[in-house]
Amino acid sequence: MRRGGAPRNSVRLPFLLFLIAAAASLVLLLRPRVVARDETRVLMDTFVTVRVRATGKPAADAALRAAFDEIDRVARVLDWFDSTSAAGRPVAVAGEESAAGVGGGGEGGAGAVNGPPEQPAGADDLVRVLAVALDVARLSDGAFDPTIRPLTALWAFGSEPHVPPEDSIRASAARVGFRRVRVDGARVVADRPGVLLDLGAVAKGYAVDRAIETLRAAPGVRAGLVAAAGDIRAFGEGPRRGAWRIGLAHPRAPGEIVASFPLAGGAVSTSGDYERFFVKDGVRYHHILDPRTGAPARRSVSATVFAPTGTEADALATACFALGPEEGRRLLAGLPGREAIWIAERDGRLVSETTPGLAGRYAIDFGTVESASAAGVDP
Amino acid sequence: MSDARGGRRGASTAREALSWMTWGDRALVVVLIAVSVGAILAAPKARGGAVAQVRVQGREAARLSLAEEGRATVTGPLGETEIAVEKGAARIVRAPCRRKVCIRMGAASRTGQVLVCVPNEVVVEVDGGGEEVEFDAILR
């Protein structure tokens, strides 16, 4: 009921506007807020960071937990150091029955058996990883080889630094050969006994893929990023509006960034000679062995590859590192959508080389690599 | 429709407006003001650039943005140290050392503030917001 003689119109309109503003505030207050959470843990012998943007803290925390659980599971299942796991024991020979009992399985003459009659834990993961690994091994003509364990075991990076004698290297190299292994349906088989896998160049990329899939499937998740040192994959918008921002560490100056770029989707992986190495008599021996020479690959300081999945990026980065820029570019020319950056040493300087399509697909901001000096690193 | 008399009549208009309102109207206005203020307070804070850099034995082990909640666990010679970021400040929340001095150091939120666990060789330092080096992840 109106009282007094106040002119209605001069009060009503501002009041109405105030009502609208208040209603709008109420709507803004009540809409589901997207929160960003992240966590870092030590897994697979490195720091693994998972970042997620989800509607509400409970959803974000649940997604983080699920992602780390999945990475932990993959790490255990693909542990090639565990001689009781499918990844750790020698690959079963096609046609032979397993020593553990009834061979079973297999259609017709192929008779592919891999271990005990029931599917060994993680066989699916192993088959998926090897399918990609063997593809990259074929395409790179062995510059990347998942059967390289005899050589990596010989060099044993992580233990007492030593350079194995030439004849030991030759003997171990003779036991390496990706062509001895194939994926037969749901199983992995070899054409001779004693073939041992080393998934070090592809397992982290696969773990990253599985974690991303877990995040995508988690309720309320709008965006996510999983980073395991040299293997990163992301989807959705980053916290700084737009794509996630990634930096590439300078291979000779820890803490410095040599290139940076936005990652909106897909994966990127870096292989470098600075992760695990020792220096002896002025020579750097690092852990990325060239399967064809049995010794550390010498053509790159680091190789960074962009690919749709982490598994592929990881394997290709290792292959491109061993191949170097020239042969690496030839390899990637046959793989549309895959791009790469190499950092190599030329006359004591560090220079960067890229695939021709890189500039068109990824906005890379190169820092100081052209002028960076490689001197003073190897004592 | 404007008042035929013109001129400034703000004060008397306001008084007349208040007298025009019923108690129900006044209560509604109070509630709406409260809700608006609440919405402003609950809105996400503007992003700062500050970062908590975690180093173990001198080498960088993790970076946490102070603008978002997050956790990181790093491993030193004695075991795991966990750092948490909440409300724009970093704290050491779990440590393997005996005396837990680092945990009692409290929160670090301003550039230059440092939390240290000497036995486990962990240092948490707040770095000023240099926007150019703000990354979501670093490829090593």
PDB file of C-alpha atoms in Angstrom, chain A residues 109-354:
ATOM      1  CA  GLY A 109      48.478 -73.251 -35.948  1.00  0.00           C
ATOM      2  CA  ALA A 110      49.320 -69.890 -34.458  1.00  0.00           C
ATOM      3  CA  GLY A 111      48.775 -71.261 -30.948  1.00  0.00           C
ATOM      4  CA  ALA A 112      49.912 -68.062 -29.303  1.00  0.00           C
ATOM      5  CA  VAL A 113      50.280 -68.562 -25.580  1.00  0.00           C
ATOM      6  CA  ASN A 114      51.647 -66.009 -23.205  1.00  0.00           C
ATOM      7  CA  GLY A 115      52.213 -67.465 -19.742  1.00  0.00           C
ATOM      8  CA  PRO A 116      49.611 -69.177 -17.531  1.00  0.00           C
ATOM      9  CA  PRO A 117      46.237 -70.051 -19.025  1.00  0.00           C
ATOM     10  CA  GLU A 118      44.423 -67.051 -17.550  1.00  0.00           C
ATOM     11  CA  GLN A 119      45.271 -63.626 -18.955  1.00  0.00           C
ATOM     12  CA  PRO A 120      48.188 -62.313 -16.929  1.00  0.00           C
ATOM     13  CA  ALA A 121      47.395 -59.071 -15.113  1.00  0.00           C
ATOM     14  CA  GLY A 122      47.908 -56.065 -17.322  1.00  0.00           C
ATOM     15  CA  ALA A 123      48.097 -58.008 -20.565  1.00  0.00           C
ATOM     16  CA  ASP A 124      45.783 -55.453 -22.143  1.00  0.00           C
ATOM     17  CA  ASP A 125      48.044 -52.587 -21.156  1.00  0.00           C
ATOM     18  CA  LEU A 126      51.119 -54.426 -22.350  1.00  0.00           C
ATOM     19  CA  VAL A 127      49.550 -55.252 -25.694  1.00  0.00           C
ATOM     20  CA  ARG A 128      48.481 -51.645 -26.194  1.00  0.00           C
ATOM     21  CA  VAL A 129      51.889 -50.270 -25.342  1.00  0.00           C
ATOM     22  CA  LEU A 130      53.726 -52.756 -27.514  1.00  0.00           C
ATOM     23  CA  ALA A 131      51.430 -52.201 -30.480  1.00  0.00           C
ATOM     24  CA  VAL A 132      52.541 -48.569 -30.558  1.00  0.00           C
ATOM     25  CA  ALA A 133      56.153 -49.350 -29.636  1.00  0.00           C
ATOM     26  CA  LEU A 134      56.573 -51.923 -32.399  1.00  0.00           C
ATOM     27  CA  ASP A 135      55.011 -49.538 -34.912  1.00  0.00           C
ATOM     28  CA  VAL A 136      57.495 -46.825 -34.054  1.00  0.00           C
ATOM     29  CA  ALA A 137      60.320 -49.374 -34.079  1.00  0.00           C
ATOM     30  CA  ARG A 138      59.361 -50.381 -37.620  1.00  0.00           C
ATOM     31  CA  LEU A 139      58.936 -46.835 -38.865  1.00  0.00           C
ATOM     32  CA  SER A 140      62.258 -45.745 -37.388  1.00  0.00           C
ATOM     33  CA  ASP A 141      64.014 -48.867 -38.612  1.00  0.00           C
ATOM     34  CA  GLY A 142      65.115 -49.782 -35.131  1.00  0.00           C
ATOM     35  CA  ALA A 143      66.269 -46.362 -33.863  1.00  0.00           C
ATOM     36  CA  PHE A 144      63.777 -47.090 -31.113  1.00  0.00           C
ATOM     37  CA  ASP A 145      63.493 -50.676 -29.913  1.00  0.00           C
ATOM     38  CA  PRO A 146      61.413 -51.989 -26.997  1.00  0.00           C
ATOM     39  CA  THR A 147      63.481 -55.207 -26.824  1.00  0.00           C
ATOM     40  CA  ILE A 148      66.594 -53.264 -25.851  1.00  0.00           C
ATOM     41  CA  ARG A 149      66.774 -54.573 -22.276  1.00  0.00           C
ATOM     42  CA  PRO A 150      70.030 -56.572 -22.687  1.00  0.00           C
ATOM     43  CA  LEU A 151      71.782 -53.309 -23.584  1.00  0.00           C
ATOM     44  CA  THR A 152      70.169 -51.130 -20.920  1.00  0.00           C
ATOM     45  CA  ALA A 153      70.904 -53.806 -18.326  1.00  0.00           C
ATOM     46  CA  LEU A 154      74.541 -53.845 -19.437  1.00  0.00           C
ATOM     47  CA  TRP A 155      74.999 -50.086 -19.118  1.00  0.00           C
ATOM     48  CA  ALA A 156      72.870 -50.052 -15.934  1.00  0.00           C
ATOM     49  CA  PHE A 157      72.357 -46.287 -15.620  1.00  0.00           C
ATOM     50  CA  GLY A 158      71.511 -45.481 -12.053  1.00  0.00           C
ATOM     51  CA  SER A 159      74.152 -47.768 -10.642  1.00  0.00           C
ATOM     52  CA  GLU A 160      77.926 -47.316 -10.616  1.00  0.00           C
ATOM     53  CA  PRO A 161      78.901 -45.421 -13.808  1.00  0.00           C
ATOM     54  CA  HIS A 162      80.957 -47.576 -16.133  1.00  0.00           C
ATOM     55  CA  VAL A 163      81.537 -47.925 -19.857  1.00  0.00           C
ATOM     56  CA  PRO A 164      81.055 -51.582 -20.868  1.00  0.00           C
ATOM     57  CA  PRO A 165      83.737 -53.155 -23.056  1.00  0.00           C
ATOM     58  CA  GLU A 166      83.074 -53.392 -26.794  1.00  0.00           C
ATOM     59  CA  ASP A 167      82.607 -57.156 -26.885  1.00  0.00           C
ATOM     60  CA  SER A 168      80.019 -57.044 -24.090  1.00  0.00           C
ATOM     61  CA  ILE A 169      78.164 -54.367 -26.018  1.00  0.00           C
ATOM     62  CA  ARG A 170      78.253 -56.456 -29.170  1.00  0.00           C
ATOM     63  CA  ALA A 171      77.029 -59.554 -27.338  1.00  0.00           C
ATOM     64  CA  SER A 172      74.142 -57.698 -25.744  1.00  0.00           C
ATOM     65  CA  ALA A 173      73.241 -55.912 -28.980  1.00  0.00           C
ATOM     66  CA  ALA A 174      72.941 -59.298 -30.661  1.00  0.00           C
ATOM     67  CA  ARG A 175      70.095 -60.144 -28.291  1.00  0.00           C
ATOM     68  CA  VAL A 176      68.135 -57.037 -29.265  1.00  0.00           C
ATOM     69  CA  GLY A 177      65.715 -57.025 -32.164  1.00  0.00           C
ATOM     70  CA  PHE A 178      62.133 -55.757 -32.310  1.00  0.00           C
ATOM     71  CA  ARG A 179      61.426 -57.910 -35.352  1.00  0.00           C
ATOM     72  CA  ARG A 180      61.455 -60.960 -33.092  1.00  0.00           C
ATOM     73  CA  VAL A 181      58.278 -59.780 -31.367  1.00  0.00           C
ATOM     74  CA  ARG A 182      54.773 -59.252 -32.570  1.00  0.00           C
ATOM     75  CA  VAL A 183      51.342 -58.610 -31.204  1.00  0.00           C
ATOM     76  CA  ASP A 184      49.077 -61.523 -32.036  1.00  0.00           C
ATOM     77  CA  GLY A 185      45.503 -60.510 -31.213  1.00  0.00           C
ATOM     78  CA  ALA A 186      45.440 -60.062 -27.443  1.00  0.00           C
ATOM     79  CA  ARG A 187      48.878 -61.536 -26.829  1.00  0.00           C
ATOM     80  CA  VAL A 188      52.515 -60.703 -27.261  1.00  0.00           C
ATOM     81  CA  VAL A 189      54.699 -63.404 -28.786  1.00  0.00           C
ATOM     82  CA  ALA A 190      58.309 -63.829 -29.867  1.00  0.00           C
ATOM     83  CA  ASP A 191      59.876 -66.028 -32.501  1.00  0.00           C
ATOM     84  CA  ARG A 192      62.649 -67.219 -30.183  1.00  0.00           C
ATOM     85  CA  PRO A 193      63.246 -67.476 -26.413  1.00  0.00           C
ATOM     86  CA  GLY A 194      65.018 -64.922 -24.268  1.00  0.00           C
ATOM     87  CA  VAL A 195      63.519 -61.734 -25.725  1.00  0.00           C
ATOM     88  CA  LEU A 196      63.370 -59.130 -22.949  1.00  0.00           C
ATOM     89  CA  LEU A 197      61.403 -55.896 -22.977  1.00  0.00           C
ATOM     90  CA  ASP A 198      62.450 -52.465 -21.778  1.00  0.00           C
ATOM     91  CA  LEU A 199      59.485 -50.100 -21.711  1.00  0.00           C
ATOM     92  CA  GLY A 200      61.403 -47.149 -20.287  1.00  0.00           C
ATOM     93  CA  ALA A 201      60.952 -45.104 -23.429  1.00  0.00           C
ATOM     94  CA  VAL A 202      57.214 -45.599 -23.681  1.00  0.00           C
ATOM     95  CA  ALA A 203      55.694 -46.519 -20.287  1.00  0.00           C
ATOM     96  CA  LYS A 204      55.452 -42.971 -18.925  1.00  0.00           C
ATOM     97  CA  GLY A 205      53.700 -41.783 -22.062  1.00  0.00           C
ATOM     98  CA  TYR A 206      51.214 -44.636 -21.702  1.00  0.00           C
ATOM     99  CA  ALA A 207      50.645 -43.878 -18.003  1.00  0.00           C
ATOM    100  CA  VAL A 208      49.940 -40.270 -18.937  1.00  0.00           C
ATOM    101  CA  ASP A 209      47.400 -41.423 -21.536  1.00  0.00           C
ATOM    102  CA  ARG A 210      45.590 -43.648 -19.030  1.00  0.00           C
ATOM    103  CA  ALA A 211      45.525 -40.853 -16.444  1.00  0.00           C
ATOM    104  CA  ILE A 212      44.056 -38.425 -18.980  1.00  0.00           C
ATOM    105  CA  GLU A 213      41.385 -40.960 -19.923  1.00  0.00           C
ATOM    106  CA  THR A 214      40.579 -41.363 -16.228  1.00  0.00           C
ATOM    107  CA  LEU A 215      40.255 -37.592 -15.784  1.00  0.00           C
ATOM    108  CA  ARG A 216      38.039 -37.271 -18.836  1.00  0.00           C
ATOM    109  CA  ALA A 217      35.718 -39.958 -17.480  1.00  0.00           C
ATOM    110  CA  ALA A 218      35.530 -38.459 -13.979  1.00  0.00           C
ATOM    111  CA  PRO A 219      32.316 -36.540 -13.225  1.00  0.00           C
ATOM    112  CA  GLY A 220      32.476 -32.757 -13.253  1.00  0.00           C
ATOM    113  CA  VAL A 221      35.861 -32.510 -14.935  1.00  0.00           C
ATOM    114  CA  ARG A 222      36.173 -29.711 -17.488  1.00  0.00           C
ATOM    115  CA  ALA A 223      39.918 -29.747 -18.156  1.00  0.00           C
ATOM    116  CA  GLY A 224      43.028 -31.611 -17.103  1.00  0.00           C
ATOM    117  CA  LEU A 225      46.761 -31.920 -17.540  1.00  0.00           C
ATOM    118  CA  VAL A 226      49.085 -34.777 -16.612  1.00  0.00           C
ATOM    119  CA  ALA A 227      52.834 -34.203 -16.597  1.00  0.00           C
ATOM    120  CA  ALA A 228      55.453 -36.849 -15.869  1.00  0.00           C
ATOM    121  CA  ALA A 229      58.699 -34.925 -16.327  1.00  0.00           C
ATOM    122  CA  GLY A 230      59.248 -35.379 -20.057  1.00  0.00           C
ATOM    123  CA  ASP A 231      55.750 -36.564 -20.955  1.00  0.00           C
ATOM    124  CA  ILE A 232      52.789 -34.192 -20.909  1.00  0.00           C
ATOM    125  CA  ARG A 233      49.230 -34.364 -22.196  1.00  0.00           C
ATOM    126  CA  ALA A 234      46.294 -32.021 -21.651  1.00  0.00           C
ATOM    127  CA  PHE A 235      42.696 -31.327 -22.626  1.00  0.00           C
ATOM    128  CA  GLY A 236      40.305 -28.458 -22.082  1.00  0.00           C
ATOM    129  CA  GLU A 237      41.092 -24.907 -21.019  1.00  0.00           C
ATOM    130  CA  GLY A 238      43.971 -24.143 -18.743  1.00  0.00           C
ATOM    131  CA  PRO A 239      43.585 -21.952 -15.632  1.00  0.00           C
ATOM    132  CA  ARG A 240      44.977 -18.926 -17.448  1.00  0.00           C
ATOM    133  CA  ARG A 241      42.162 -18.811 -20.028  1.00  0.00           C
ATOM    134  CA  GLY A 242      42.938 -20.642 -23.227  1.00  0.00           C
ATOM    135  CA  ALA A 243      45.340 -23.486 -23.588  1.00  0.00           C
ATOM    136  CA  TRP A 244      47.685 -24.870 -20.927  1.00  0.00           C
ATOM    137  CA  ARG A 245      51.090 -23.215 -20.956  1.00  0.00           C
ATOM    138  CA  ILE A 246      54.064 -25.516 -21.333  1.00  0.00           C
ATOM    139  CA  GLY A 247      57.746 -24.678 -21.036  1.00  0.00           C
ATOM    140  CA  LEU A 248      60.639 -26.700 -22.431  1.00  0.00           C
ATOM    141  CA  ALA A 249      63.599 -26.855 -20.088  1.00  0.00           C
ATOM    142  CA  HIS A 250      66.981 -25.729 -21.375  1.00  0.00           C
ATOM    143  CA  PRO A 251      69.083 -28.874 -21.730  1.00  0.00           C
ATOM    144  CA  ARG A 252      72.198 -27.246 -20.292  1.00  0.00           C
ATOM    145  CA  ALA A 253      70.866 -24.573 -17.948  1.00  0.00           C
ATOM    146  CA  PRO A 254      68.623 -26.043 -15.249  1.00  0.00           C
ATOM    147  CA  GLY A 255      65.801 -23.714 -14.298  1.00  0.00           C
ATOM    148  CA  GLU A 256      65.876 -21.902 -17.661  1.00  0.00           C
ATOM    149  CA  ILE A 257      63.207 -22.281 -20.270  1.00  0.00           C
ATOM    150  CA  VAL A 258      64.319 -22.596 -23.864  1.00  0.00           C
ATOM    151  CA  ALA A 259      60.908 -22.627 -25.559  1.00  0.00           C
ATOM    152  CA  SER A 260      57.296 -22.211 -24.525  1.00  0.00           C
ATOM    153  CA  PHE A 261      53.988 -22.967 -26.196  1.00  0.00           C
ATOM    154  CA  PRO A 262      50.285 -23.465 -25.528  1.00  0.00           C
ATOM    155  CA  LEU A 263      48.957 -27.022 -25.454  1.00  0.00           C
ATOM    156  CA  ALA A 264      45.237 -27.245 -26.143  1.00  0.00           C
ATOM    157  CA  GLY A 265      45.044 -30.997 -26.663  1.00  0.00           C
ATOM    158  CA  GLY A 266      47.250 -33.922 -27.530  1.00  0.00           C
ATOM    159  CA  ALA A 267      50.573 -34.855 -26.046  1.00  0.00           C
ATOM    160  CA  VAL A 268      54.181 -33.727 -26.097  1.00  0.00           C
ATOM    161  CA  SER A 269      57.258 -35.647 -25.007  1.00  0.00           C
ATOM    162  CA  THR A 270      60.940 -34.803 -24.652  1.00  0.00           C
ATOM    163  CA  SER A 271      63.957 -37.101 -24.634  1.00  0.00           C
ATOM    164  CA  GLY A 272      67.187 -35.514 -23.525  1.00  0.00           C
ATOM    165  CA  ASP A 273      70.780 -36.390 -22.784  1.00  0.00           C
ATOM    166  CA  TYR A 274      70.664 -34.557 -19.465  1.00  0.00           C
ATOM    167  CA  GLU A 275      68.247 -36.727 -17.475  1.00  0.00           C
ATOM    168  CA  ARG A 276      70.512 -39.648 -16.564  1.00  0.00           C
ATOM    169  CA  PHE A 277      74.154 -39.473 -17.494  1.00  0.00           C
ATOM    170  CA  PHE A 278      77.731 -39.611 -16.318  1.00  0.00           C
ATOM    171  CA  VAL A 279      80.851 -38.041 -17.721  1.00  0.00           C
ATOM    172  CA  LYS A 280      84.043 -40.049 -18.150  1.00  0.00           C
ATOM    173  CA  ASP A 281      87.241 -38.731 -19.682  1.00  0.00           C
ATOM    174  CA  GLY A 282      85.373 -35.683 -20.931  1.00  0.00           C
ATOM    175  CA  VAL A 283      82.698 -37.708 -22.712  1.00  0.00           C
ATOM    176  CA  ARG A 284      79.038 -37.625 -21.708  1.00  0.00           C
ATOM    177  CA  TYR A 285      77.419 -41.057 -21.512  1.00  0.00           C
ATOM    178  CA  HIS A 286      73.647 -40.718 -21.248  1.00  0.00           C
ATOM    179  CA  HIS A 287      70.876 -43.291 -20.914  1.00  0.00           C
ATOM    180  CA  ILE A 288      69.240 -43.056 -24.347  1.00  0.00           C
ATOM    181  CA  LEU A 289      71.056 -45.836 -26.137  1.00  0.00           C
ATOM    182  CA  ASP A 290      70.989 -46.227 -29.893  1.00  0.00           C
ATOM    183  CA  PRO A 291      69.899 -49.845 -30.359  1.00  0.00           C
ATOM    184  CA  ARG A 292      71.933 -50.057 -33.536  1.00  0.00           C
ATOM    185  CA  THR A 293      75.273 -49.054 -31.980  1.00  0.00           C
ATOM    186  CA  GLY A 294      74.682 -50.241 -28.425  1.00  0.00           C
ATOM    187  CA  ALA A 295      75.990 -46.930 -27.111  1.00  0.00           C
ATOM    188  CA  PRO A 296      74.420 -43.562 -26.243  1.00  0.00           C
ATOM    189  CA  ALA A 297      72.905 -41.884 -29.304  1.00  0.00           C
ATOM    190  CA  ARG A 298      74.976 -38.892 -30.367  1.00  0.00           C
ATOM    191  CA  ARG A 299      72.918 -36.917 -32.858  1.00  0.00           C
ATOM    192  CA  SER A 300      70.789 -34.853 -30.479  1.00  0.00           C
ATOM    193  CA  VAL A 301      70.941 -33.032 -27.176  1.00  0.00           C
ATOM    194  CA  SER A 302      67.166 -33.236 -26.880  1.00  0.00           C
ATOM    195  CA  ALA A 303      64.210 -34.142 -29.078  1.00  0.00           C
ATOM    196  CA  THR A 304      60.644 -33.015 -28.409  1.00  0.00           C
ATOM    197  CA  VAL A 305      57.740 -34.572 -30.282  1.00  0.00           C
ATOM    198  CA  PHE A 306      54.079 -33.546 -30.521  1.00  0.00           C
ATOM    199  CA  ALA A 307      51.607 -36.391 -31.175  1.00  0.00           C
ATOM    200  CA  PRO A 308      47.968 -37.183 -30.400  1.00  0.00           C
ATOM    201  CA  THR A 309      48.789 -39.621 -27.574  1.00  0.00           C
ATOM    202  CA  GLY A 310      51.448 -39.756 -24.880  1.00  0.00           C
ATOM    203  CA  THR A 311      52.457 -43.306 -25.783  1.00  0.00           C
ATOM    204  CA  GLU A 312      53.219 -42.306 -29.343  1.00  0.00           C
ATOM    205  CA  ALA A 313      54.909 -39.031 -28.384  1.00  0.00           C
ATOM    206  CA  ASP A 314      57.129 -40.843 -25.898  1.00  0.00           C
ATOM    207  CA  ALA A 315      58.228 -43.531 -28.381  1.00  0.00           C
ATOM    208  CA  LEU A 316      58.703 -41.027 -31.218  1.00  0.00           C
ATOM    209  CA  ALA A 317      60.723 -38.676 -29.020  1.00  0.00           C
ATOM    210  CA  THR A 318      63.166 -41.485 -28.285  1.00  0.00           C
ATOM    211  CA  ALA A 319      63.319 -42.452 -31.956  1.00  0.00           C
ATOM    212  CA  CYS A 320      63.809 -38.852 -33.078  1.00  0.00           C
ATOM    213  CA  PHE A 321      66.507 -38.351 -30.473  1.00  0.00           C
ATOM    214  CA  ALA A 322      68.460 -41.297 -31.834  1.00  0.00           C
ATOM    215  CA  LEU A 323      67.811 -40.388 -35.470  1.00  0.00           C
ATOM    216  CA  GLY A 324      68.762 -36.727 -35.165  1.00  0.00           C
ATOM    217  CA  PRO A 325      67.115 -33.841 -37.051  1.00  0.00           C
ATOM    218  CA  GLU A 326      67.723 -34.930 -40.659  1.00  0.00           C
ATOM    219  CA  GLU A 327      66.554 -38.529 -40.458  1.00  0.00           C
ATOM    220  CA  GLY A 328      64.003 -37.612 -37.829  1.00  0.00           C
ATOM    221  CA  ARG A 329      62.360 -35.132 -40.152  1.00  0.00           C
ATOM    222  CA  ARG A 330      62.134 -37.861 -42.805  1.00  0.00           C
ATOM    223  CA  LEU A 331      60.464 -40.187 -40.301  1.00  0.00           C
ATOM    224  CA  LEU A 332      57.869 -37.586 -39.276  1.00  0.00           C
ATOM    225  CA  ALA A 333      57.200 -36.482 -42.838  1.00  0.00           C
ATOM    226  CA  GLY A 334      55.306 -39.748 -43.216  1.00  0.00           C
ATOM    227  CA  LEU A 335      53.261 -39.101 -40.049  1.00  0.00           C
ATOM    228  CA  PRO A 336      50.949 -36.146 -40.602  1.00  0.00           C
ATOM    229  CA  GLY A 337      50.084 -34.234 -37.460  1.00  0.00           C
ATOM    230  CA  ARG A 338      53.291 -35.209 -35.658  1.00  0.00           C
ATOM    231  CA  GLU A 339      55.816 -32.399 -35.233  1.00  0.00           C
ATOM    232  CA  ALA A 340      59.176 -32.107 -33.520  1.00  0.00           C
ATOM    233  CA  ILE A 341      61.858 -29.802 -32.160  1.00  0.00           C
ATOM    234  CA  TRP A 342      65.470 -30.934 -31.902  1.00  0.00           C
ATOM    235  CA  ILE A 343      68.191 -29.234 -29.953  1.00  0.00           C
ATOM    236  CA  ALA A 344      71.585 -30.258 -31.242  1.00  0.00           C
ATOM    237  CA  GLU A 345      75.184 -29.237 -30.880  1.00  0.00           C
ATOM    238  CA  ARG A 346      76.845 -27.506 -33.845  1.00  0.00           C
ATOM    239  CA  ASP A 347      80.394 -26.180 -33.447  1.00  0.00           C
ATOM    240  CA  GLY A 348      80.064 -25.957 -29.695  1.00  0.00           C
ATOM    241  CA  ARG A 349      76.763 -24.075 -29.877  1.00  0.00           C
ATOM    242  CA  LEU A 350      73.245 -25.302 -29.257  1.00  0.00           C
ATOM    243  CA  VAL A 351      70.883 -24.867 -32.169  1.00  0.00           C
ATOM    244  CA  SER A 352      67.262 -25.786 -32.655  1.00  0.00           C
ATOM    245  CA  GLU A 353      65.790 -27.573 -35.648  1.00  0.00           C
ATOM    246  CA  THR A 354      62.161 -28.311 -36.299  1.00  0.00           C
TER     247      THR A 354
END
